[in-house]
Amino acid sequence: MSALEFDSVSVRYGKLTAVDGVSLTVPSGQVVGLVGESGSGKSTLARAAAGLAPVSAGRVLLDGVDVRRLPRRRPLQMVFQDPYSSLDPRMAIGESITEAMPPGPSRAERRAEVARLLELVHLDPDRAAALPGRLSGGQRQRVALARALAGRPKVLIADEITSALDVSVQGAVLNLVRDVQRRLALSMLFISHNLAVVRYVSDVVAVMYLGRIVEAGPAEQVLTDPRHPYTRDLLAAAPSAHRGLLDDAGTGTDALADTEPADPHHPPPGCRYHPRCPIGPLVHPDRTVCVTADPAGSAGARPHRAACHFAA
Ligand SMILES: Nc1ncnc2c1ncn2[C@@H]1O[C@H](COP(=O)(O)OP(=O)(O)O)[C@@H](O)[C@H]1O
Ligand SMILES: [Mg+2]
């Protein structure tokens, strides 16, 4: 078991600050769900942990060690949204999985390990010789998961892993990921734009908006007692539990406000949510502090924190 810690991490692409001073911990053996609308910087944060995005300030630590000092074969693996592009179409799935294993074991041991991993993700080990093209999207995503697990990670980052799948198979893949995470006691950063999906798997929920974490805390608390107006707006836009957990219609974060979408190239001054905020200066003109002062610092390190001058 391992803890992944983002310590004031920023990632800049030219003039754009995609991730801005994010501090977030994925505790050992827990699932931290990261939610926020498209473009908020979720994938960039994940990529920073995997060494795939340039960290311009701050550090990412794995059990206290800066990930930049870890060996190339890091104890951290990612599963991405697109199971079609993450597997080599010409390579049998068993080979793809074998390729991701640490070197050492004999052929027979590797073959047994492939079978074990395929069983772990509920695929028939006899499919090891199949090419990815023979599999459905959900099955390919299972293979992508098996491939990530082949690297024996301590930390798994799942970035929108159900977003490209048919709604009908999303639930099964989510159940599988949650089951595997528990069985292997993995620490997991689970990313989705869909709050209903995040709610389903997370112990801790963190909400990202324009490169910042605006609220974070125990899932139960954040989801039943949200403090940041953005989180409340996200919850209001998400479908209720009985209306089909994974029905993407209506979870759209674009269902949010009729106001201008956020432009990461020109983040507003003060609180970044103020131009859309239902409790900010749009509605309460006297709340000028939202325009003049950045509430980021007020989030603190409390278990349930929200960066809002008027947090409930
Ligand atoms: N390699 C890159 N070069 C330049 N800009 C990027 C790059 N990757 C992401 N961005 C920008 O960073 C912002 C955050 O993107 P991303 O992390 O993909 O958000 P999310 O995963 O939340 O949708 C977006 O404005 C995106 O256009
Ligand atoms: Mg993304």
Tab-separated table of C-alpha atoms and ligand atoms in Angstrom:
chain	number	residue	atom	x	y	z
A	1	MET	CA	0.000	0.000	0.000
A	2	SER	CA	1.214	3.467	-0.856
A	3	ALA	CA	0.119	7.045	-0.514
A	4	LEU	CA	0.257	9.437	-3.451
A	5	GLU	CA	0.626	13.068	-2.534
A	6	PHE	CA	0.367	16.181	-4.674
A	7	ASP	CA	2.144	18.999	-2.907
A	8	SER	CA	1.287	22.418	-4.400
A	9	VAL	CA	1.625	21.040	-7.924
A	10	SER	CA	1.407	23.364	-10.915
A	11	VAL	CA	1.609	22.431	-14.578
A	12	ARG	CA	1.996	25.132	-17.180
A	13	TYR	CA	1.714	24.851	-20.935
A	14	GLY	CA	3.063	28.130	-22.227
A	15	LYS	CA	0.841	30.840	-20.781
A	16	LEU	CA	-1.832	28.377	-19.716
A	17	THR	CA	-1.704	27.125	-16.146
A	18	ALA	CA	-3.568	23.827	-16.493
A	19	VAL	CA	-2.976	22.823	-12.874
A	20	ASP	CA	-2.507	25.581	-10.335
A	21	GLY	CA	-0.996	24.797	-6.955
A	22	VAL	CA	-2.935	21.607	-6.293
A	23	SER	CA	-2.458	19.821	-2.981
A	24	LEU	CA	-4.222	16.485	-2.673
A	25	THR	CA	-3.451	13.169	-1.014
A	26	VAL	CA	-4.551	9.734	-2.111
A	27	PRO	CA	-4.254	7.817	1.160
A	28	SER	CA	-2.937	4.303	1.151
A	29	GLY	CA	-5.555	1.792	0.000
A	30	GLN	CA	-8.212	4.411	-0.642
A	31	VAL	CA	-9.992	5.726	-3.707
A	32	VAL	CA	-9.935	9.461	-4.290
A	33	GLY	CA	-12.458	10.511	-6.889
A	34	LEU	CA	-11.521	13.600	-8.870
A	35	VAL	CA	-14.428	15.292	-10.592
A	36	GLY	CA	-14.827	18.470	-12.586
A	37	GLU	CA	-15.896	19.605	-16.001
A	38	SER	CA	-13.867	19.067	-19.134
A	39	GLY	CA	-10.743	21.231	-19.269
A	40	SER	CA	-10.478	21.678	-15.500
A	41	GLY	CA	-7.067	19.972	-15.437
A	42	LYS	CA	-7.908	16.486	-14.156
A	43	SER	CA	-5.945	14.568	-16.789
A	44	THR	CA	-3.040	16.963	-16.535
A	45	LEU	CA	-2.822	16.314	-12.806
A	46	ALA	CA	-2.856	12.560	-13.445
A	47	ARG	CA	-0.226	12.911	-16.127
A	48	ALA	CA	1.943	14.912	-13.760
A	49	ALA	CA	1.887	11.973	-11.331
A	50	ALA	CA	2.883	9.594	-14.099
A	51	GLY	CA	5.708	11.846	-15.271
A	52	LEU	CA	3.855	12.612	-18.505
A	53	ALA	CA	3.216	16.311	-17.862
A	54	PRO	CA	5.815	18.906	-16.867
A	55	VAL	CA	5.576	19.867	-13.191
A	56	SER	CA	6.515	23.544	-13.099
A	57	ALA	CA	6.099	23.978	-9.342
A	58	GLY	CA	5.515	21.712	-6.372
A	59	ARG	CA	6.143	18.001	-6.073
A	60	VAL	CA	4.387	14.680	-6.503
A	61	LEU	CA	5.366	12.218	-3.804
A	62	LEU	CA	4.878	8.485	-3.610
A	63	ASP	CA	5.368	7.339	-0.029
A	64	GLY	CA	7.312	10.522	0.550
A	65	VAL	CA	9.632	10.087	-2.442
A	66	ASP	CA	9.514	12.585	-5.305
A	67	VAL	CA	8.227	10.610	-8.298
A	68	ARG	CA	10.916	12.235	-10.441
A	69	ARG	CA	13.448	10.224	-8.454
A	70	LEU	CA	11.681	6.906	-8.942
A	71	PRO	CA	12.860	4.365	-11.513
A	72	ARG	CA	11.304	4.432	-14.954
A	73	ARG	CA	9.140	1.450	-14.099
A	74	ARG	CA	7.178	3.342	-11.484
A	75	PRO	CA	4.886	1.678	-8.961
A	76	LEU	CA	2.149	3.779	-10.507
A	77	GLN	CA	0.067	2.769	-13.497
A	78	MET	CA	-2.609	4.501	-15.523
A	79	VAL	CA	-5.698	3.313	-17.339
A	80	PHE	CA	-7.053	5.754	-19.894
A	81	GLN	CA	-10.396	6.544	-21.426
A	82	ASP	CA	-9.899	4.958	-24.784
A	83	PRO	CA	-9.490	1.170	-24.740
A	84	TYR	CA	-9.143	1.240	-28.533
A	85	SER	CA	-5.979	3.267	-28.635
A	86	SER	CA	-4.352	1.954	-25.464
A	87	LEU	CA	-3.790	-1.541	-26.896
A	88	ASP	CA	-1.654	-2.450	-29.892
A	89	PRO	CA	-4.154	-3.809	-32.457
A	90	ARG	CA	-1.586	-6.277	-33.842
A	91	MET	CA	-0.617	-7.759	-30.510
A	92	ALA	CA	-2.474	-10.607	-28.820
A	93	ILE	CA	-3.887	-9.406	-25.536
A	94	GLY	CA	-1.800	-11.936	-23.607
A	95	GLU	CA	1.332	-10.478	-25.185
A	96	SER	CA	0.234	-6.938	-24.335
A	97	ILE	CA	-0.170	-7.970	-20.727
A	98	THR	CA	3.137	-9.854	-20.675
A	99	GLU	CA	4.936	-6.842	-22.078
A	100	ALA	CA	3.872	-4.794	-19.056
A	101	MET	CA	5.224	-7.296	-16.532
A	102	PRO	CA	8.444	-6.695	-14.678
A	103	PRO	CA	11.275	-8.739	-16.196
A	104	GLY	CA	12.392	-11.965	-14.593
A	105	PRO	CA	9.862	-14.767	-14.540
A	106	SER	CA	10.087	-17.730	-16.895
A	107	ARG	CA	7.792	-18.158	-19.899
A	108	ALA	CA	5.593	-20.581	-18.018
A	109	GLU	CA	5.348	-18.261	-15.048
A	110	ARG	CA	4.439	-15.365	-17.305
A	111	ARG	CA	1.768	-17.412	-19.011
A	112	ALA	CA	0.312	-18.360	-15.631
A	113	GLU	CA	0.411	-14.718	-14.580
A	114	VAL	CA	-1.464	-13.672	-17.737
A	115	ALA	CA	-4.130	-16.258	-16.960
A	116	ARG	CA	-4.350	-15.039	-13.378
A	117	LEU	CA	-4.693	-11.411	-14.469
A	118	LEU	CA	-7.322	-12.232	-17.086
A	119	GLU	CA	-9.307	-14.098	-14.462
A	120	LEU	CA	-8.909	-11.191	-12.076
A	121	VAL	CA	-10.621	-8.912	-14.616
A	122	HIS	CA	-13.236	-11.593	-15.372
A	123	LEU	CA	-12.005	-12.568	-18.813
A	124	ASP	CA	-11.560	-16.130	-19.977
A	125	PRO	CA	-7.819	-16.960	-19.886
A	126	ASP	CA	-8.361	-18.780	-23.180
A	127	ARG	CA	-8.725	-15.367	-24.797
A	128	ALA	CA	-5.022	-14.587	-24.270
A	129	ALA	CA	-4.297	-15.261	-27.950
A	130	ALA	CA	-7.079	-12.977	-29.180
A	131	LEU	CA	-6.360	-9.654	-30.853
A	132	PRO	CA	-8.004	-6.567	-29.315
A	133	GLY	CA	-10.182	-6.198	-32.422
A	134	ARG	CA	-12.019	-9.375	-31.425
A	135	LEU	CA	-13.121	-7.834	-28.127
A	136	SER	CA	-15.883	-5.444	-27.156
A	137	GLY	CA	-15.099	-2.034	-25.688
A	138	GLY	CA	-15.812	-3.235	-22.168
A	139	GLN	CA	-13.588	-6.292	-22.648
A	140	ARG	CA	-10.786	-4.137	-24.005
A	141	GLN	CA	-11.011	-1.894	-20.978
A	142	ARG	CA	-10.693	-5.029	-18.820
A	143	VAL	CA	-7.548	-5.926	-20.735
A	144	ALA	CA	-6.211	-2.394	-20.245
A	145	LEU	CA	-6.804	-2.849	-16.518
A	146	ALA	CA	-5.076	-6.253	-16.509
A	147	ARG	CA	-2.164	-4.691	-18.365
A	148	ALA	CA	-1.885	-1.918	-15.771
A	149	LEU	CA	-2.017	-4.494	-12.974
A	150	ALA	CA	0.709	-6.539	-14.671
A	151	GLY	CA	3.128	-3.784	-13.709
A	152	ARG	CA	2.374	-4.583	-10.054
A	153	PRO	CA	1.443	-1.009	-9.207
A	154	LYS	CA	0.811	0.288	-5.737
A	155	VAL	CA	-1.113	3.216	-7.136
A	156	LEU	CA	-3.583	3.092	-9.994
A	157	ILE	CA	-4.809	6.147	-11.833
A	158	ALA	CA	-8.029	5.632	-13.753
A	159	ASP	CA	-8.787	8.524	-16.104
A	160	GLU	CA	-12.344	8.515	-17.504
A	161	ILE	CA	-12.159	4.748	-17.933
A	162	THR	CA	-15.884	4.317	-18.499
A	163	SER	CA	-16.505	7.450	-20.541
A	164	ALA	CA	-16.034	5.766	-23.922
A	165	LEU	CA	-18.045	2.667	-23.013
A	166	ASP	CA	-21.677	1.844	-23.652
A	167	VAL	CA	-23.798	2.800	-20.679
A	168	SER	CA	-24.840	-0.862	-20.450
A	169	VAL	CA	-21.308	-2.016	-19.563
A	170	GLN	CA	-20.134	0.962	-17.519
A	171	GLY	CA	-21.535	-0.403	-14.274
A	172	ALA	CA	-19.793	-3.760	-14.674
A	173	VAL	CA	-16.437	-2.110	-15.356
A	174	LEU	CA	-16.883	0.170	-12.352
A	175	ASN	CA	-17.742	-2.768	-10.116
A	176	LEU	CA	-14.708	-4.613	-11.389
A	177	VAL	CA	-12.349	-1.706	-10.759
A	178	ARG	CA	-13.698	-1.215	-7.272
A	179	ASP	CA	-13.428	-4.947	-6.549
A	180	VAL	CA	-9.849	-5.176	-7.833
A	181	GLN	CA	-8.856	-2.045	-5.915
A	182	ARG	CA	-10.133	-3.546	-2.676
A	183	ARG	CA	-8.677	-6.975	-3.260
A	184	LEU	CA	-5.220	-5.655	-4.067
A	185	ALA	CA	-5.493	-2.795	-1.531
A	186	LEU	CA	-4.459	-0.346	-4.248
A	187	SER	CA	-4.438	3.375	-3.749
A	188	MET	CA	-6.432	4.860	-6.597
A	189	LEU	CA	-6.998	8.242	-8.143
A	190	PHE	CA	-10.264	7.837	-10.028
A	191	ILE	CA	-11.051	10.596	-12.484
A	192	SER	CA	-14.355	11.346	-14.163
A	193	HIS	CA	-16.343	14.336	-15.341
A	194	ASN	CA	-19.389	12.380	-14.189
A	195	LEU	CA	-20.195	12.869	-10.536
A	196	ALA	CA	-22.489	9.826	-10.451
A	197	VAL	CA	-19.573	7.651	-11.528
A	198	VAL	CA	-17.189	9.201	-9.011
A	199	ARG	CA	-19.727	8.803	-6.241
A	200	TYR	CA	-19.969	5.113	-6.999
A	201	VAL	CA	-16.340	4.240	-6.270
A	202	SER	CA	-14.796	6.923	-4.064
A	203	ASP	CA	-13.842	7.118	-0.402
A	204	VAL	CA	-12.750	10.723	-0.820
A	205	VAL	CA	-14.059	13.207	-3.382
A	206	ALA	CA	-12.085	16.147	-4.737
A	207	VAL	CA	-13.705	18.711	-7.000
A	208	MET	CA	-11.591	20.531	-9.560
A	209	TYR	CA	-12.391	23.796	-11.285
A	210	LEU	CA	-10.074	25.714	-13.622
A	211	GLY	CA	-6.897	24.053	-12.396
A	212	ARG	CA	-7.729	24.197	-8.710
A	213	ILE	CA	-9.220	21.872	-6.134
A	214	VAL	CA	-12.222	23.838	-4.886
A	215	GLU	CA	-13.530	21.251	-2.448
A	216	ALA	CA	-12.286	17.974	-1.029
A	217	GLY	CA	-13.299	15.665	1.766
A	218	PRO	CA	-14.760	12.301	2.707
A	219	ALA	CA	-17.104	11.267	-0.126
A	220	GLU	CA	-20.104	10.989	2.137
A	221	GLN	CA	-19.602	14.509	3.493
A	222	VAL	CA	-18.861	16.184	0.189
A	223	LEU	CA	-21.840	14.532	-1.486
A	224	THR	CA	-24.386	15.015	1.272
A	225	ASP	CA	-23.129	18.310	2.663
A	226	PRO	CA	-21.341	20.088	-0.193
A	227	ARG	CA	-19.857	23.416	0.848
A	228	HIS	CA	-18.670	24.909	-2.403
A	229	PRO	CA	-21.355	26.317	-4.717
A	230	TYR	CA	-19.671	24.623	-7.680
A	231	THR	CA	-19.999	21.230	-5.989
A	232	ARG	CA	-23.632	21.976	-5.238
A	233	ASP	CA	-24.198	22.880	-8.886
A	234	LEU	CA	-22.527	19.655	-9.997
A	235	LEU	CA	-24.703	17.633	-7.653
A	236	ALA	CA	-27.835	19.377	-8.819
A	237	ALA	CA	-26.938	18.540	-12.421
A	238	ALA	CA	-26.174	14.877	-11.683
A	239	PRO	CA	-28.951	12.307	-11.979
A	240	SER	CA	-30.463	10.985	-8.805
A	241	ALA	CA	-29.448	7.476	-7.781
A	242	HIS	CA	-32.712	5.860	-8.824
A	243	ARG	CA	-32.751	7.529	-12.218
A	244	GLY	CA	-30.031	5.278	-13.613
A	245	LEU	CA	-26.675	5.723	-12.011
A	246	LEU	CA	-24.730	5.966	-15.201
A	247	ASP	CA	-27.163	7.596	-17.511
A	248	ASP	CA	-24.978	10.265	-19.028
A	249	ALA	CA	-27.907	12.415	-20.071
A	250	GLY	CA	-28.328	15.028	-17.419
A	251	THR	CA	-24.993	14.407	-15.726
A	252	GLY	CA	-23.570	16.845	-18.220
A	253	THR	CA	-21.736	19.443	-16.278
A	254	ASP	CA	-22.707	21.742	-19.149
A	255	ALA	CA	-26.217	21.522	-17.759
A	256	LEU	CA	-24.704	23.699	-15.047
A	257	ALA	CA	-25.305	27.364	-15.568
A	258	ASP	CA	-26.472	29.287	-18.601
A	259	THR	CA	-23.442	31.463	-18.075
A	260	GLU	CA	-20.240	31.503	-20.089
A	261	PRO	CA	-18.140	28.369	-19.734
A	262	ALA	CA	-14.848	28.843	-17.974
A	263	ASP	CA	-11.890	29.814	-20.138
A	264	PRO	CA	-8.682	28.371	-18.697
A	265	HIS	CA	-6.627	30.845	-20.714
A	266	HIS	CA	-8.228	33.769	-18.910
A	267	PRO	CA	-9.078	32.707	-15.371
A	268	PRO	CA	-11.171	35.374	-13.647
A	269	PRO	CA	-9.622	37.335	-10.765
A	270	GLY	CA	-10.555	36.535	-7.189
A	271	CYS	CA	-12.602	33.371	-6.992
A	272	ARG	CA	-12.495	31.638	-10.353
A	273	TYR	CA	-16.099	30.561	-10.027
A	274	HIS	CA	-17.484	34.023	-9.347
A	275	PRO	CA	-18.743	34.709	-12.910
A	276	ARG	CA	-21.013	31.651	-12.668
A	277	CYS	CA	-21.609	31.421	-8.949
A	278	PRO	CA	-25.224	31.407	-7.711
A	279	ILE	CA	-24.222	32.846	-4.327
A	280	GLY	CA	-21.574	35.254	-5.613
A	281	PRO	CA	-21.610	38.806	-6.939
A	282	LEU	CA	-23.988	37.871	-9.788
A	283	VAL	CA	-26.725	37.578	-7.207
A	284	HIS	CA	-25.226	39.497	-4.267
A	285	PRO	CA	-23.536	42.629	-5.664
A	286	ASP	CA	-22.138	43.404	-2.201
A	287	ARG	CA	-19.988	40.268	-2.299
A	288	THR	CA	-17.094	42.077	-3.938
A	289	VAL	CA	-14.568	39.968	-2.045
A	290	CYS	CA	-15.283	37.175	-4.539
A	291	VAL	CA	-13.902	39.380	-7.294
A	292	THR	CA	-10.967	40.803	-5.381
A	293	ALA	CA	-9.676	37.999	-3.159
A	294	ASP	CA	-8.634	34.485	-4.109
A	295	PRO	CA	-10.264	32.049	-1.668
A	296	ALA	CA	-7.806	29.271	-2.538
A	297	GLY	CA	-5.822	29.722	0.629
A	298	SER	CA	-8.895	29.462	2.804
A	299	ALA	CA	-9.294	25.800	1.880
A	300	GLY	CA	-6.646	24.791	4.386
A	301	ALA	CA	-5.859	21.170	5.090
A	302	ARG	CA	-8.990	20.256	7.022
A	303	PRO	CA	-10.511	16.886	6.200
A	304	HIS	CA	-13.419	18.595	4.461
A	305	ARG	CA	-12.307	21.831	2.858
A	306	ALA	CA	-13.858	24.261	0.422
A	307	ALA	CA	-12.267	27.275	-1.228
A	308	CYS	CA	-15.156	29.733	-0.990
A	309	HIS	CA	-15.509	33.002	0.905
A	310	PHE	CA	-19.105	32.122	1.652
A	311	ALA	CA	-18.806	28.338	2.039
A	312	ALA	CA	-21.766	26.875	3.845
B	1	LIG	N1	-0.201	18.943	-23.819
B	1	LIG	C1	-0.909	20.075	-23.679
B	1	LIG	N2	-0.513	21.233	-24.243
B	1	LIG	C2	-1.220	22.371	-24.089
B	1	LIG	N3	-2.364	22.468	-23.375
B	1	LIG	C3	-2.807	21.359	-22.781
B	1	LIG	C4	-2.122	20.100	-22.893
B	1	LIG	N4	-2.812	19.170	-22.179
B	1	LIG	C5	-3.872	19.812	-21.664
B	1	LIG	N5	-3.886	21.115	-22.018
B	1	LIG	C6	-4.882	22.123	-21.617
B	1	LIG	O1	-4.924	22.098	-20.193
B	1	LIG	C7	-6.264	22.284	-19.729
B	1	LIG	C8	-6.653	21.121	-18.867
B	1	LIG	O2	-6.790	19.976	-19.690
B	1	LIG	P1	-7.054	18.529	-19.101
B	1	LIG	O3	-6.094	18.258	-18.009
B	1	LIG	O4	-7.078	17.581	-20.233
B	1	LIG	O5	-8.510	18.702	-18.478
B	1	LIG	P2	-9.595	17.592	-18.097
B	1	LIG	O6	-8.916	16.270	-18.040
B	1	LIG	O7	-10.136	18.035	-16.778
B	1	LIG	O8	-10.637	17.662	-19.162
B	1	LIG	C9	-7.127	22.445	-20.977
B	1	LIG	O9	-7.308	23.819	-21.217
B	1	LIG	C10	-6.293	21.790	-22.061
B	1	LIG	O10	-6.575	22.367	-23.301
B	2	MG	MG	-9.354	14.484	-19.034
